[in-house]
Short mmCIF file of C-alpha atoms in Angstrom, two decimals:
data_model
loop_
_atom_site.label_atom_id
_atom_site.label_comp_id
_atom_site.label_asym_id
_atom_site.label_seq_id
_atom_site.Cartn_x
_atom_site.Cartn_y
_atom_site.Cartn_z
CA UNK A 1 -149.42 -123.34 -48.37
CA UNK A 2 -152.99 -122.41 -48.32
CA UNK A 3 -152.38 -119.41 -46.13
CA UNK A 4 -150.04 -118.15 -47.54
CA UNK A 5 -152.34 -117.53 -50.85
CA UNK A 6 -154.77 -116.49 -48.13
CA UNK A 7 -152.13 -113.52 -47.46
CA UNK A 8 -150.79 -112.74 -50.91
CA UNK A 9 -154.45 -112.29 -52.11
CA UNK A 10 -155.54 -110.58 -49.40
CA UNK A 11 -152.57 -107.95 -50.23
CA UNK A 12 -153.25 -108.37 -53.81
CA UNK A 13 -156.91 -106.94 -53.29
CA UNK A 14 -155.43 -104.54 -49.95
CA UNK A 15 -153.37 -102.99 -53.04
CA UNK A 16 -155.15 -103.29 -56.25
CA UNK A 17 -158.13 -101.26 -53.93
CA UNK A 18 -156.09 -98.02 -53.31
CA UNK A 19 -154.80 -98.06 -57.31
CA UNK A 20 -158.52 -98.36 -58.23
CA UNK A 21 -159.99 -96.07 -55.49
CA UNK A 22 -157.54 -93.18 -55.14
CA UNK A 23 -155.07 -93.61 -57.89
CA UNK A 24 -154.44 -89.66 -57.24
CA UNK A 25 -153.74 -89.96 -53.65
CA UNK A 26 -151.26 -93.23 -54.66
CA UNK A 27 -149.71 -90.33 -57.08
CA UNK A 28 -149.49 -88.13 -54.25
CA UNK A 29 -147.99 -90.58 -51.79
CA UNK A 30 -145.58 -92.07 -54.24
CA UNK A 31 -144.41 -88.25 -54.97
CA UNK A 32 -144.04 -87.58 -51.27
CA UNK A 33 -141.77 -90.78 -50.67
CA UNK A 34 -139.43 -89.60 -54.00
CA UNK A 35 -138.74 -86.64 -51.64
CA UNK A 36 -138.25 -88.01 -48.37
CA UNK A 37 -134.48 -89.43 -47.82
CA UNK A 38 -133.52 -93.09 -48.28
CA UNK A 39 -133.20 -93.80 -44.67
CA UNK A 40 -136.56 -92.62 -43.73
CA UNK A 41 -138.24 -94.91 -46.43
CA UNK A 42 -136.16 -97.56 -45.39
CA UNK A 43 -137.41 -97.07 -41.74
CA UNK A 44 -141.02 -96.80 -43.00
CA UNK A 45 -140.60 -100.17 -44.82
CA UNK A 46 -139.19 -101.65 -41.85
CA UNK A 47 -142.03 -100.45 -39.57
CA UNK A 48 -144.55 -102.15 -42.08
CA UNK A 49 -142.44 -105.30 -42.00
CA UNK A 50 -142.73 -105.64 -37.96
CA UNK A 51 -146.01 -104.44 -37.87
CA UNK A 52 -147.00 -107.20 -40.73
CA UNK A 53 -145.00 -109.82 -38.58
CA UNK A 54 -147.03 -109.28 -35.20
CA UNK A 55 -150.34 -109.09 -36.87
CA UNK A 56 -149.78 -112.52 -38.62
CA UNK A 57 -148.48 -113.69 -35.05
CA UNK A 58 -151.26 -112.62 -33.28
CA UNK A 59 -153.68 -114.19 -36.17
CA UNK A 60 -151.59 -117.25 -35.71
CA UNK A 61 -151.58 -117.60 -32.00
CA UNK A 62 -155.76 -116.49 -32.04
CA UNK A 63 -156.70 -119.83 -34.06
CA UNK A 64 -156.51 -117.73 -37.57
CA UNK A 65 -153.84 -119.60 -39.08
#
């Protein structure tokens, strides 16, 4: 249970950093996605999704977790 705190904090700060860095370029980005169509979103979110699920692997199979 503890790492998975670990992880939501860690995206908690990941996230809360770009909305009090760049809240513009969040703005921008945001805008950008409005115009894009669903399915490429929906691709984009999947790619994140793998991409999140082989780092935590590799964190996991390194001794990290």
């Amino acid at each position: 249970m503890s790492t998975v705190l670990l992880a939501l904090g860690l995206v908690m700060i990941v996230e809360g950093l770009a909305y009090a860095l760049a809240p513009s370029l969040v703005e921008r980005m945001l805008e950008m996605l409005r115009s894009l169509p669903e399915s490429a979103v929906r691709q984009v979110g999947w790619l994140v999704v793998v991409s999140g699920a082989i780092l935590v692997w590799v964190a996991v199979n390194t001794g990290a977790g």
